[in-house]
């Protein structure tokens, strides 16, 4: 089932949180029989063309999502027209997206954990400079956010 829904996850570097969110959402959508377009991007250009961080790849793979083929890219103003939903991983990312959002944007802009009951306003913490454990927490957060987002967009009867 598809209704043209296209989701873009955005973090800072596009090598840890947003590719993991993309992997989690793709996995959940497949499990639910949904065909949803999904991509991820960074507010910054530091890691353009690079695969996800090895720790992100390993944790995603452990949970059944292969994200090794993804490559970093920087978010663009056109993304606000190409995607129906642009979803920020933390408040800095959200503030950046609000600043660059063009006047003719059609995408709904939100913070990922705002979709999770009781977690409004929370950030998915940046795991890049932390230990490997942090990436398990990242996976738990992006999975919860993606599941709640899909629940909202495709209510299960
Ligand atoms: P991400 O994590 O925003 O979740 O991809 C980061 C990746 C790289 C850097 C910072 C955060 N960095 O400083 O290079």
Coordinates of C-alpha atoms and ligand atoms in Angstrom, one line a residue:
X1 CA 0.0 0.0 0.0
X2 CA 1.2 3.5 -0.8
X3 CA -0.3 6.9 -0.9
X4 CA 2.7 8.9 -2.1
X5 CA 4.1 9.4 1.4
X6 CA 7.8 10.4 1.2
X7 CA 9.8 10.8 4.4
X8 CA 13.1 12.5 4.7
X9 CA 15.1 12.2 8.0
X10 CA 17.6 14.9 8.8
X11 CA 20.4 15.0 11.3
X12 CA 23.8 16.8 11.4
X13 CA 26.2 14.6 9.5
X14 CA 23.9 12.0 7.8
X15 CA 26.2 9.2 8.9
X16 CA 24.7 8.1 12.3
X17 CA 21.1 9.0 13.3
X18 CA 19.3 9.8 10.1
X19 CA 20.5 6.8 8.1
X20 CA 19.6 4.6 11.1
X21 CA 16.2 6.2 11.1
X22 CA 15.9 5.5 7.4
X23 CA 16.9 1.8 8.0
X24 CA 14.4 1.5 10.9
X25 CA 11.5 3.0 8.9
X26 CA 12.2 0.9 5.9
X27 CA 12.2 -2.2 8.0
X28 CA 9.0 -1.3 9.8
X29 CA 7.3 -0.4 6.6
X30 CA 8.2 -3.7 5.0
X31 CA 7.0 -5.6 8.1
X32 CA 3.6 -3.7 7.8
X33 CA 3.4 -4.2 4.0
X34 CA 3.6 -0.4 3.4
X35 CA 5.5 1.1 0.4
X36 CA 6.9 4.4 1.7
X37 CA 9.6 6.5 0.0
X38 CA 12.3 7.2 2.5
X39 CA 15.6 9.0 2.4
X40 CA 18.0 10.8 4.8
X41 CA 20.2 13.9 4.7
X42 CA 22.5 16.0 6.9
X43 CA 22.3 19.7 7.6
X44 CA 26.1 19.7 7.2
X45 CA 28.2 18.8 4.2
X46 CA 31.1 17.1 6.1
X47 CA 30.3 13.5 5.2
X48 CA 28.8 13.9 1.7
X49 CA 29.3 10.7 -0.3
X50 CA 30.4 8.7 2.7
X51 CA 28.7 5.5 3.9
X52 CA 27.1 5.5 7.4
X53 CA 29.5 5.3 10.4
X54 CA 30.6 1.7 10.9
X55 CA 29.0 1.6 14.4
X56 CA 25.7 2.7 12.9
X57 CA 25.9 0.0 10.2
X58 CA 26.7 -2.7 12.8
X59 CA 23.8 -1.8 15.1
X60 CA 21.4 -1.5 12.3
X61 CA 22.5 -4.8 10.8
X62 CA 22.1 -6.5 14.2
X63 CA 18.5 -5.3 14.2
X64 CA 17.8 -6.5 10.6
X65 CA 18.4 -3.3 8.6
X66 CA 21.2 -3.1 6.0
X67 CA 22.2 0.5 5.6
X68 CA 25.6 -0.1 4.1
X69 CA 24.6 1.2 0.7
X70 CA 23.5 4.6 1.9
X71 CA 25.7 7.6 1.1
X72 CA 25.7 11.0 2.9
X73 CA 24.2 14.0 1.3
X74 CA 23.3 17.5 2.4
X75 CA 19.6 18.6 2.7
X76 CA 18.5 21.1 0.1
X77 CA 15.5 23.5 -0.3
X78 CA 14.1 21.2 -3.0
X79 CA 13.7 18.5 -0.4
X80 CA 10.8 20.5 1.1
X81 CA 8.8 20.0 -2.1
X82 CA 10.0 16.5 -3.0
X83 CA 9.1 15.0 0.4
X84 CA 5.8 15.0 2.1
X85 CA 7.4 14.8 5.6
X86 CA 10.8 16.2 6.7
X87 CA 11.7 14.9 10.1
X88 CA 14.5 16.3 12.2
X89 CA 16.4 14.2 14.7
X90 CA 17.2 17.0 17.2
X91 CA 16.2 20.6 17.9
X92 CA 19.3 22.1 16.2
X93 CA 18.5 20.2 13.1
X94 CA 14.9 21.4 13.3
X95 CA 16.0 25.0 13.8
X96 CA 18.3 24.7 10.8
X97 CA 15.5 23.3 8.7
X98 CA 13.1 26.1 9.7
X99 CA 15.7 28.6 8.6
X100 CA 16.2 27.1 5.1
X101 CA 12.6 26.1 4.5
X102 CA 11.5 27.9 1.3
X103 CA 8.2 29.8 1.0
X104 CA 6.7 27.2 -1.3
X105 CA 7.5 24.3 0.9
X106 CA 4.8 21.6 0.9
X107 CA 6.5 19.1 3.3
X108 CA 5.3 18.8 6.9
X109 CA 8.3 19.6 9.2
X110 CA 8.5 17.9 12.6
X111 CA 10.8 16.6 15.3
X112 CA 11.0 12.8 15.3
X113 CA 10.3 12.1 19.0
X114 CA 7.3 14.5 19.0
X115 CA 5.5 11.6 17.3
X116 CA 6.1 9.4 20.4
X117 CA 3.6 9.7 23.2
X118 CA 5.3 11.3 26.3
X119 CA 8.5 12.2 24.5
X120 CA 7.5 15.5 22.8
X121 CA 10.5 17.9 22.5
X122 CA 13.1 15.2 23.1
X123 CA 16.1 14.8 20.9
X124 CA 17.7 11.7 19.5
X125 CA 21.1 12.2 21.1
X126 CA 24.1 12.4 18.9
X127 CA 26.1 9.2 19.4
X128 CA 29.1 10.1 17.2
X129 CA 31.5 11.0 19.9
X130 CA 30.3 8.5 22.5
X131 CA 30.7 4.7 23.0
X132 CA 29.2 1.9 21.0
X133 CA 26.4 1.6 23.5
X134 CA 25.1 5.0 22.4
X135 CA 24.3 3.5 19.0
X136 CA 21.9 0.9 20.6
X137 CA 20.1 3.8 22.3
X138 CA 20.0 5.6 18.9
X139 CA 18.4 2.5 17.3
X140 CA 15.8 2.3 20.1
X141 CA 14.9 6.0 19.7
X142 CA 14.7 6.0 15.9
X143 CA 12.7 2.7 15.9
X144 CA 10.2 4.1 18.4
X145 CA 10.0 7.4 16.4
X146 CA 9.6 5.6 13.1
X147 CA 7.0 3.3 14.5
X148 CA 5.0 6.2 15.9
X149 CA 5.2 8.1 12.7
X150 CA 4.0 5.2 10.7
X151 CA 1.2 4.6 13.2
X152 CA 0.1 8.2 12.6
X153 CA 0.4 8.1 8.8
X154 CA -1.1 4.6 8.4
X155 CA -3.4 3.9 11.3
X156 CA -3.7 0.2 11.9
X157 CA -7.3 -1.1 12.3
Ligands
LIG1 P1 24.9 12.4 12.9 O1 26.2 12.3 13.8 O2 24.4 13.8 12.8 O3 23.9 11.5 13.7 O4 25.2 11.8 11.6 C1 27.3 13.1 13.5 C2 28.2 12.7 12.5 C3 29.4 13.4 12.3 C4 29.7 14.5 13.1 C5 28.8 14.9 14.1 C6 27.6 14.2 14.3 N1 30.9 15.2 12.9 O5 31.2 16.1 13.7 O6 31.6 14.9 11.9

